[in-house]
Amino acid sequence: MKKLMILGASILQIPAILEAKKMGLYVIAVDMNPNAEGFSYADKKIVVSTTDTEKVLEEAKKNKIDGIITIASDRPMTTVAKVAKELNLIGINESAAINATNKSKMRDVLKKNNVPIPMYFSVSNYDCYIKAINKIRENNYRCIVKPADNSGSRGIRLIDNYESDNLRRIYDYCMHNSISGNIVVEEYMEGPEVSVETISKNGICNVIQVTDKLTTGAPYFVEMGHSQPSQLDHSIVEKIKKVAIEANRAIGIIDGPSHTEIKITKDGPKIVEIGARLGGDNITTHLVPYSTGVNMVEACIKLSIGEDINLEKNLNLAAAIRYIEYNKGKIKFIHGLNEAKNMSGIKDVTLVRKVNENLNDIKCSGDRAGFVISQASNPKDAISIAERAIRTIKFEFFFEER
């Protein structure tokens, strides 16, 4: 029996664990959280940080694994690359992993390969931060600031006013969320945003689907919905695919998946960022199979253990996900769940918050309360069904006297 190591055992990794089990593989899950949900589905659990490369490599050697993956997280990518290299496994190389997880290096390599990107500056101190802002404003662009090496919308802020106190607050906030102490100041790109879901094999990048994206907008830009296929004009979608393929080539992805985020600006499609892994937020685990019939999780697992993959589409449908919006407070009751689950076209309703938990402002992906997923013959209907289900789910909060 072949052994697959999966880095991460959170709810986002469960589809990969279940898929691997269905394929008859022995699954070793790695997570620093001893209570991670995915551990209960794996054959073996290892409580180690997925970014602790040496310890993960030690466990990989000890367990004589045949493949290693992570499906919806950027942070373990360099660990995946190191283990794959040391054990001669199929996977992303170390250079591509670094290019895909560090926003500064990502911008540098994309620029070097003439892939369209926003105007940007990598900075590590306040003076350079201010100089970068001034240069971007001189070109009549607004500014957005991001940590060089975080994910899940953590630490991202659009500069809404340029008073010194506000600039300092944004700098401190983004720097606090940076692991390396570096941040990126760049042109804020105006226009619709999409993601492109791909799998590369032997250097050939295969586009599986293009996904329209909905976010909270400024100041935190947390993703609150996705739908497939994209509703943009066919000519624009073809340009988007071309840019995504060019970005994959520039980053250096030879074998494996990618999730490429792109903004369609007045100057054309430009790269927001590229992740050398499957898209999170249920995009590749649920939406892609519901819209195309392609099982990208299975394909990535097979690729990692050296088996042939099939990326042929056998469905021409649409799928959508919408995250639940709410007011702040402590949950007393949750209404409408069964009604939402029984709606025609609804494929999944999931809550990640429970009665007696507190709901706060949505500042990153981890603050969201739950979601619904729908399937229909076209994206407009899929979105409509999902939004109707979302409106059905109501949170009732405890009243707090002042």
CSV table of C-alpha atoms in Angstrom, one decimal:
chain,number,residue,atom,x,y,z
A,1,MET,CA,0.0,0.0,0.0
A,2,LYS,CA,1.4,3.4,-1.0
A,3,LYS,CA,1.8,6.0,1.7
A,4,LEU,CA,0.8,9.7,1.1
A,5,MET,CA,1.8,12.4,3.5
A,6,ILE,CA,-0.6,15.4,3.6
A,7,LEU,CA,0.7,18.6,5.2
A,8,GLY,CA,-2.2,20.1,7.2
A,9,ALA,CA,-5.1,18.4,8.8
A,10,SER,CA,-7.6,21.3,9.0
A,11,ILE,CA,-11.0,21.2,7.5
A,12,LEU,CA,-9.6,22.4,4.2
A,13,GLN,CA,-7.4,19.3,3.9
A,14,ILE,CA,-10.2,16.8,4.7
A,15,PRO,CA,-11.2,16.4,1.1
A,16,ALA,CA,-7.7,15.3,0.2
A,17,ILE,CA,-7.5,12.9,3.1
A,18,LEU,CA,-10.9,11.3,2.2
A,19,GLU,CA,-9.9,11.1,-1.5
A,20,ALA,CA,-6.6,9.4,-0.8
A,21,LYS,CA,-8.4,6.9,1.5
A,22,LYS,CA,-10.9,6.2,-1.3
A,23,MET,CA,-8.0,5.5,-3.6
A,24,GLY,CA,-6.7,2.9,-1.1
A,25,LEU,CA,-3.7,4.9,0.1
A,26,TYR,CA,-2.3,4.9,3.6
A,27,VAL,CA,-2.6,8.6,4.7
A,28,ILE,CA,-0.3,10.3,7.1
A,29,ALA,CA,-1.6,13.7,8.2
A,30,VAL,CA,0.7,16.4,9.6
A,31,ASP,CA,-0.5,19.4,11.7
A,32,MET,CA,0.8,21.3,14.7
A,33,ASN,CA,-2.8,21.3,16.2
A,34,PRO,CA,-3.3,17.9,18.0
A,35,ASN,CA,-7.1,18.4,17.7
A,36,ALA,CA,-7.1,19.2,13.9
A,37,GLU,CA,-10.3,17.9,12.4
A,38,GLY,CA,-8.6,15.9,9.7
A,39,PHE,CA,-6.7,13.7,12.0
A,40,SER,CA,-9.8,11.6,12.7
A,41,TYR,CA,-9.9,10.6,9.0
A,42,ALA,CA,-6.2,9.8,8.5
A,43,ASP,CA,-4.4,6.5,9.2
A,44,LYS,CA,-1.7,8.2,11.1
A,45,LYS,CA,-1.3,11.6,12.7
A,46,ILE,CA,1.9,13.5,13.3
A,47,VAL,CA,1.7,16.6,15.5
A,48,VAL,CA,4.4,18.8,13.9
A,49,SER,CA,4.3,22.2,12.3
A,50,THR,CA,3.9,21.9,8.5
A,51,THR,CA,6.6,24.6,8.2
A,52,ASP,CA,9.1,22.7,10.3
A,53,THR,CA,10.9,21.4,7.3
A,54,GLU,CA,13.5,19.3,9.1
A,55,LYS,CA,11.0,17.5,11.4
A,56,VAL,CA,8.6,16.8,8.5
A,57,LEU,CA,11.5,15.5,6.4
A,58,GLU,CA,12.5,13.2,9.3
A,59,GLU,CA,9.0,11.8,9.6
A,60,ALA,CA,8.8,11.4,5.8
A,61,LYS,CA,11.9,9.3,5.8
A,62,LYS,CA,10.9,7.3,8.9
A,63,ASN,CA,7.5,6.5,7.3
A,64,LYS,CA,9.0,5.8,3.8
A,65,ILE,CA,6.3,7.9,2.0
A,66,ASP,CA,5.5,7.6,-1.7
A,67,GLY,CA,4.1,11.1,-2.1
A,68,ILE,CA,3.6,14.4,-0.4
A,69,ILE,CA,1.0,17.2,-1.0
A,70,THR,CA,-0.9,20.0,0.6
A,71,ILE,CA,-4.0,21.2,-1.2
A,72,ALA,CA,-5.1,24.6,0.1
A,73,SER,CA,-2.4,26.3,2.0
A,74,ASP,CA,0.7,28.3,1.0
A,75,ARG,CA,2.8,28.0,4.1
A,76,PRO,CA,3.8,24.3,3.8
A,77,MET,CA,4.9,24.6,0.1
A,78,THR,CA,8.6,25.0,0.8
A,79,THR,CA,8.4,21.9,3.1
A,80,VAL,CA,6.7,19.9,0.3
A,81,ALA,CA,9.5,21.0,-2.1
A,82,LYS,CA,12.3,20.1,0.3
A,83,VAL,CA,10.8,16.6,1.1
A,84,ALA,CA,10.1,15.9,-2.6
A,85,LYS,CA,13.7,16.8,-3.5
A,86,GLU,CA,15.3,14.8,-0.7
A,87,LEU,CA,13.2,11.7,-1.3
A,88,ASN,CA,13.2,12.0,-5.1
A,89,LEU,CA,9.4,12.4,-5.2
A,90,ILE,CA,7.3,14.2,-7.8
A,91,GLY,CA,6.4,17.7,-6.6
A,92,ILE,CA,7.2,21.4,-6.8
A,93,ASN,CA,10.8,22.4,-6.8
A,94,GLU,CA,12.3,24.6,-4.1
A,95,SER,CA,12.8,27.6,-6.3
A,96,ALA,CA,9.2,27.5,-7.5
A,97,ALA,CA,7.9,27.1,-4.0
A,98,ILE,CA,9.8,30.2,-2.8
A,99,ASN,CA,8.6,32.2,-5.9
A,100,ALA,CA,5.0,31.2,-5.1
A,101,THR,CA,5.0,31.9,-1.4
A,102,ASN,CA,6.9,35.1,-1.1
A,103,LYS,CA,5.0,38.0,-2.8
A,104,SER,CA,8.2,40.1,-3.3
A,105,LYS,CA,10.1,37.3,-5.1
A,106,MET,CA,6.9,36.4,-7.0
A,107,ARG,CA,6.6,40.0,-8.3
A,108,ASP,CA,10.3,40.0,-9.2
A,109,VAL,CA,10.2,36.8,-11.3
A,110,LEU,CA,7.0,37.7,-13.0
A,111,LYS,CA,8.4,41.1,-14.0
A,112,LYS,CA,11.6,39.5,-15.2
A,113,ASN,CA,9.5,37.2,-17.5
A,114,ASN,CA,7.2,40.1,-18.8
A,115,VAL,CA,4.1,38.7,-17.1
A,116,PRO,CA,1.7,41.6,-16.5
A,117,ILE,CA,1.7,42.7,-12.9
A,118,PRO,CA,0.9,45.9,-10.9
A,119,MET,CA,3.5,48.5,-10.1
A,120,TYR,CA,5.1,47.4,-6.9
A,121,PHE,CA,7.8,47.9,-4.3
A,122,SER,CA,9.2,45.5,-1.7
A,123,VAL,CA,10.1,47.3,1.5
A,124,SER,CA,11.4,46.5,4.9
A,125,ASN,CA,11.3,49.8,6.7
A,126,TYR,CA,9.1,52.8,7.1
A,127,ASP,CA,11.1,55.3,5.0
A,128,CYS,CA,11.1,53.0,2.0
A,129,TYR,CA,7.4,52.4,2.6
A,130,ILE,CA,6.7,56.1,2.3
A,131,LYS,CA,8.9,56.5,-0.8
A,132,ALA,CA,7.1,53.6,-2.5
A,133,ILE,CA,3.7,55.1,-1.8
A,134,ASN,CA,4.8,58.4,-3.3
A,135,LYS,CA,6.1,56.8,-6.4
A,136,ILE,CA,2.9,54.8,-7.0
A,137,ARG,CA,0.8,57.9,-6.4
A,138,GLU,CA,2.9,59.8,-9.0
A,139,ASN,CA,1.7,57.3,-11.5
A,140,ASN,CA,-2.0,58.1,-10.6
A,141,TYR,CA,-2.6,54.7,-8.9
A,142,ARG,CA,-4.1,54.0,-5.5
A,143,CYS,CA,-2.0,52.0,-3.1
A,144,ILE,CA,-2.5,48.6,-1.4
A,145,VAL,CA,-0.2,47.1,1.2
A,146,LYS,CA,0.4,43.4,1.9
A,147,PRO,CA,2.7,41.2,4.0
A,148,ALA,CA,5.3,39.6,1.7
A,149,ASP,CA,4.6,36.1,3.1
A,150,ASN,CA,1.1,35.6,4.5
A,151,SER,CA,-2.2,34.2,3.2
A,152,GLY,CA,-5.9,34.1,3.8
A,153,SER,CA,-6.2,37.9,3.3
A,154,ARG,CA,-4.2,38.5,6.5
A,155,GLY,CA,-2.6,41.9,6.8
A,156,ILE,CA,-3.9,43.4,3.6
A,157,ARG,CA,-5.0,47.0,3.7
A,158,LEU,CA,-6.0,49.5,1.0
A,159,ILE,CA,-4.8,53.0,1.8
A,160,ASP,CA,-8.0,55.0,2.1
A,161,ASN,CA,-6.3,58.3,3.2
A,162,TYR,CA,-2.7,59.4,3.1
A,163,GLU,CA,-2.4,61.3,6.4
A,164,SER,CA,0.7,60.3,8.3
A,165,ASP,CA,-1.1,58.7,11.3
A,166,ASN,CA,-3.1,56.5,9.0
A,167,LEU,CA,-0.1,55.5,7.0
A,168,ARG,CA,1.7,54.5,10.2
A,169,ARG,CA,-1.2,52.4,11.4
A,170,ILE,CA,-1.4,50.5,8.1
A,171,TYR,CA,2.4,50.0,8.1
A,172,ASP,CA,2.3,48.6,11.6
A,173,TYR,CA,-0.7,46.4,10.9
A,174,CYS,CA,0.8,44.9,7.7
A,175,MET,CA,4.3,44.5,9.3
A,176,HIS,CA,2.7,42.7,12.3
A,177,ASN,CA,1.3,40.1,9.9
A,178,SER,CA,4.5,39.7,8.0
A,179,ILE,CA,6.6,36.6,8.9
A,180,SER,CA,9.8,37.9,7.4
A,181,GLY,CA,9.5,41.5,8.2
A,182,ASN,CA,9.0,42.5,4.6
A,183,ILE,CA,5.9,44.0,3.0
A,184,VAL,CA,4.8,44.9,-0.5
A,185,VAL,CA,3.4,48.2,-1.5
A,186,GLU,CA,1.7,48.1,-4.9
A,187,GLU,CA,-0.7,49.6,-7.3
A,188,TYR,CA,-4.3,48.9,-6.3
A,189,MET,CA,-5.8,47.3,-9.4
A,190,GLU,CA,-9.4,48.3,-10.2
A,191,GLY,CA,-11.6,45.8,-12.0
A,192,PRO,CA,-13.2,42.3,-11.6
A,193,GLU,CA,-11.1,39.6,-10.1
A,194,VAL,CA,-10.9,35.9,-11.1
A,195,SER,CA,-8.8,32.9,-10.2
A,196,VAL,CA,-7.6,30.3,-12.7
A,197,GLU,CA,-7.4,26.7,-11.6
A,198,THR,CA,-4.6,24.6,-13.3
A,199,ILE,CA,-2.6,21.5,-13.1
A,200,SER,CA,0.8,21.2,-14.8
A,201,LYS,CA,2.4,17.9,-15.9
A,202,ASN,CA,5.8,17.7,-17.4
A,203,GLY,CA,5.8,21.5,-17.9
A,204,ILE,CA,2.5,21.7,-19.7
A,205,CYS,CA,0.0,23.9,-17.8
A,206,ASN,CA,-3.6,22.7,-18.2
A,207,VAL,CA,-6.3,25.3,-17.4
A,208,ILE,CA,-9.3,23.5,-15.8
A,209,GLN,CA,-11.6,26.4,-14.9
A,210,VAL,CA,-11.8,30.2,-14.4
A,211,THR,CA,-13.6,31.4,-11.3
A,212,ASP,CA,-15.3,34.7,-10.7
A,213,LYS,CA,-14.6,36.1,-7.2
A,214,LEU,CA,-16.5,38.2,-4.7
A,215,THR,CA,-14.8,40.0,-1.8
A,216,THR,CA,-15.7,42.3,1.1
A,217,GLY,CA,-13.7,45.0,-0.6
A,218,ALA,CA,-11.8,47.6,1.3
A,219,PRO,CA,-10.2,47.5,3.8
A,220,TYR,CA,-9.7,43.7,4.3
A,221,PHE,CA,-10.6,42.1,0.9
A,222,VAL,CA,-11.8,38.8,2.5
A,223,GLU,CA,-13.3,36.4,-0.1
A,224,MET,CA,-17.0,36.0,0.4
A,225,GLY,CA,-18.0,34.1,-2.8
A,226,HIS,CA,-16.9,32.3,-6.0
A,227,SER,CA,-18.7,31.1,-9.1
A,228,GLN,CA,-17.8,29.0,-12.1
A,229,PRO,CA,-17.5,29.3,-15.1
A,230,SER,CA,-16.5,33.0,-15.3
A,231,GLN,CA,-19.2,35.3,-16.7
A,232,LEU,CA,-16.7,37.5,-18.4
A,233,ASP,CA,-16.6,37.8,-22.2
A,234,HIS,CA,-15.0,34.8,-24.0
A,235,SER,CA,-12.2,37.0,-25.4
A,236,ILE,CA,-11.3,38.3,-21.9
A,237,VAL,CA,-11.3,34.7,-20.5
A,238,GLU,CA,-8.9,33.6,-23.2
A,239,LYS,CA,-6.5,36.4,-22.3
A,240,ILE,CA,-6.8,35.5,-18.6
A,241,LYS,CA,-5.9,31.9,-19.4
A,242,LYS,CA,-2.9,33.0,-21.4
A,243,VAL,CA,-1.6,35.2,-18.6
A,244,ALA,CA,-2.1,32.4,-16.1
A,245,ILE,CA,-0.1,29.9,-18.2
A,246,GLU,CA,2.7,32.5,-18.6
A,247,ALA,CA,2.7,33.1,-14.8
A,248,ASN,CA,3.0,29.3,-14.1
A,249,ARG,CA,5.9,29.1,-16.5
A,250,ALA,CA,7.7,32.1,-15.0
A,251,ILE,CA,7.2,30.8,-11.4
A,252,GLY,CA,8.7,27.5,-12.5
A,253,ILE,CA,5.8,25.0,-11.9
A,254,ILE,CA,6.6,21.8,-13.8
A,255,ASP,CA,4.4,19.3,-12.0
A,256,GLY,CA,1.5,20.2,-9.8
A,257,PRO,CA,-1.4,22.5,-9.3
A,258,SER,CA,-1.8,26.3,-9.2
A,259,HIS,CA,-4.3,28.8,-8.2
A,260,THR,CA,-3.7,32.1,-10.0
A,261,GLU,CA,-5.5,35.2,-9.0
A,262,ILE,CA,-5.9,37.9,-11.7
A,263,LYS,CA,-7.5,41.3,-11.9
A,264,ILE,CA,-8.9,42.6,-15.2
A,265,THR,CA,-7.7,46.2,-15.2
A,266,LYS,CA,-8.0,49.0,-17.8
A,267,ASP,CA,-4.6,47.9,-18.9
A,268,GLY,CA,-5.7,44.3,-19.3
A,269,PRO,CA,-5.4,41.2,-17.0
A,270,LYS,CA,-2.7,41.5,-14.3
A,271,ILE,CA,-1.5,39.0,-11.8
A,272,VAL,CA,-2.6,39.5,-8.2
A,273,GLU,CA,-0.7,36.4,-7.0
A,274,ILE,CA,-0.2,32.8,-7.8
A,275,GLY,CA,-0.3,29.9,-5.3
A,276,ALA,CA,1.5,26.6,-6.3
A,277,ARG,CA,-1.4,24.6,-4.8
A,278,LEU,CA,-5.1,23.9,-5.3
A,279,GLY,CA,-7.4,26.8,-4.6
A,280,GLY,CA,-9.0,27.0,-1.1
A,281,ASP,CA,-12.5,28.1,-0.2
A,282,ASN,CA,-13.8,24.8,-1.7
A,283,ILE,CA,-13.0,26.0,-5.2
A,284,THR,CA,-11.1,23.0,-6.4
A,285,THR,CA,-12.6,20.5,-3.9
A,286,HIS,CA,-16.2,21.2,-4.7
A,287,LEU,CA,-16.9,23.9,-7.3
A,288,VAL,CA,-14.6,22.5,-10.0
A,289,PRO,CA,-16.1,18.9,-9.8
A,290,TYR,CA,-19.6,20.3,-9.8
A,291,SER,CA,-19.0,22.5,-12.9
A,292,THR,CA,-16.5,20.4,-15.0
A,293,GLY,CA,-16.6,16.9,-13.5
A,294,VAL,CA,-12.8,17.0,-13.1
A,295,ASN,CA,-11.5,15.7,-9.8
A,296,MET,CA,-8.5,18.0,-9.2
A,297,VAL,CA,-7.8,16.5,-5.8
A,298,GLU,CA,-7.5,13.0,-7.2
A,299,ALA,CA,-5.4,14.2,-10.0
A,300,CYS,CA,-2.9,15.9,-7.7
A,301,ILE,CA,-2.7,12.9,-5.4
A,302,LYS,CA,-2.0,10.6,-8.5
A,303,LEU,CA,0.5,13.0,-9.8
A,304,SER,CA,2.4,13.1,-6.5
A,305,ILE,CA,2.7,9.3,-6.4
A,306,GLY,CA,3.6,8.9,-10.1
A,307,GLU,CA,0.3,7.7,-11.5
A,308,ASP,CA,-1.4,8.9,-14.7
A,309,ILE,CA,-4.0,11.7,-14.4
A,310,ASN,CA,-7.1,12.4,-16.4
A,311,LEU,CA,-8.1,16.1,-16.8
A,312,GLU,CA,-10.8,15.6,-19.4
A,313,LYS,CA,-14.0,17.6,-18.6
A,314,ASN,CA,-17.3,15.6,-18.6
A,315,LEU,CA,-19.7,18.2,-17.3
A,316,ASN,CA,-20.6,21.6,-18.6
A,317,LEU,CA,-22.5,23.1,-15.6
A,318,ALA,CA,-22.0,25.9,-13.1
A,319,ALA,CA,-21.3,26.1,-9.4
A,320,ALA,CA,-21.2,28.8,-6.8
A,321,ILE,CA,-20.2,29.3,-3.1
A,322,ARG,CA,-21.4,32.1,-0.9
A,323,TYR,CA,-20.2,32.8,2.7
A,324,ILE,CA,-22.7,33.8,5.4
A,325,GLU,CA,-22.8,37.4,6.3
A,326,TYR,CA,-23.8,38.4,9.9
A,327,ASN,CA,-23.8,41.0,12.6
A,328,LYS,CA,-21.4,40.8,15.5
A,329,GLY,CA,-22.4,39.1,18.7
A,330,LYS,CA,-22.7,35.9,20.7
A,331,ILE,CA,-24.8,33.3,18.9
A,332,LYS,CA,-28.0,32.3,20.7
A,333,PHE,CA,-29.8,30.4,18.0
A,334,ILE,CA,-29.2,29.5,14.3
A,335,HIS,CA,-32.3,29.4,12.2
A,336,GLY,CA,-33.0,28.1,8.7
A,337,LEU,CA,-30.3,25.5,8.3
A,338,ASN,CA,-32.6,22.6,7.3
A,339,GLU,CA,-34.6,24.8,5.0
A,340,ALA,CA,-31.4,25.9,3.2
A,341,LYS,CA,-30.1,22.3,3.0
A,342,ASN,CA,-33.3,21.1,1.3
A,343,MET,CA,-33.4,23.8,-1.4
A,344,SER,CA,-33.2,22.6,-4.9
A,345,GLY,CA,-29.7,23.0,-6.3
A,346,ILE,CA,-28.0,23.3,-2.9
A,347,LYS,CA,-25.1,20.8,-2.6
A,348,ASP,CA,-23.6,21.7,0.7
A,349,VAL,CA,-24.3,23.9,3.8
A,350,THR,CA,-21.5,24.1,6.3
A,351,LEU,CA,-21.2,26.1,9.5
A,352,VAL,CA,-17.9,26.6,11.3
A,353,ARG,CA,-19.4,28.6,14.2
A,354,LYS,CA,-21.7,27.2,16.9
A,355,VAL,CA,-24.2,28.4,19.5
A,356,ASN,CA,-22.5,30.4,22.3
A,357,GLU,CA,-19.6,31.4,20.0
A,358,ASN,CA,-18.8,35.0,19.4
A,359,LEU,CA,-18.9,36.4,15.9
A,360,ASN,CA,-16.6,39.4,15.2
A,361,ASP,CA,-15.9,41.6,12.2
A,362,ILE,CA,-14.7,39.7,9.1
A,363,LYS,CA,-11.0,40.7,8.7
A,364,CYS,CA,-9.6,37.4,7.4
A,365,SER,CA,-10.8,34.1,6.0
A,366,GLY,CA,-10.8,32.5,9.5
A,367,ASP,CA,-13.5,35.0,10.7
A,368,ARG,CA,-16.2,33.6,8.4
A,369,ALA,CA,-19.1,31.7,9.9
A,370,GLY,CA,-20.0,29.2,7.2
A,371,PHE,CA,-21.0,28.8,3.6
A,372,VAL,CA,-23.4,27.2,1.1
A,373,ILE,CA,-22.5,25.6,-2.3
A,374,SER,CA,-24.9,25.3,-5.3
A,375,GLN,CA,-25.0,23.7,-8.7
A,376,ALA,CA,-27.0,24.8,-11.7
A,377,SER,CA,-27.0,24.9,-15.5
A,378,ASN,CA,-25.4,28.4,-15.6
A,379,PRO,CA,-23.5,30.7,-13.2
A,380,LYS,CA,-26.3,33.2,-12.8
A,381,ASP,CA,-28.7,30.6,-11.5
A,382,ALA,CA,-26.0,29.0,-9.3
A,383,ILE,CA,-25.3,32.3,-7.7
A,384,SER,CA,-29.1,33.1,-7.2
A,385,ILE,CA,-29.6,29.7,-5.5
A,386,ALA,CA,-26.7,30.2,-3.2
A,387,GLU,CA,-27.7,33.7,-2.3
A,388,ARG,CA,-31.3,32.6,-1.5
A,389,ALA,CA,-30.0,29.9,0.8
A,390,ILE,CA,-27.7,32.4,2.5
A,391,ARG,CA,-30.6,34.7,3.2
A,392,THR,CA,-32.5,31.8,4.8
A,393,ILE,CA,-29.8,31.2,7.5
A,394,LYS,CA,-30.3,33.6,10.4
A,395,PHE,CA,-28.2,34.1,13.5
A,396,GLU,CA,-30.0,35.1,16.7
A,397,PHE,CA,-27.7,36.8,19.2
A,398,PHE,CA,-27.8,37.2,23.0
A,399,PHE,CA,-28.9,40.7,24.0
A,400,GLU,CA,-26.2,42.3,26.2
A,401,GLU,CA,-27.4,45.0,28.5
A,402,ARG,CA,-25.3,48.1,28.9
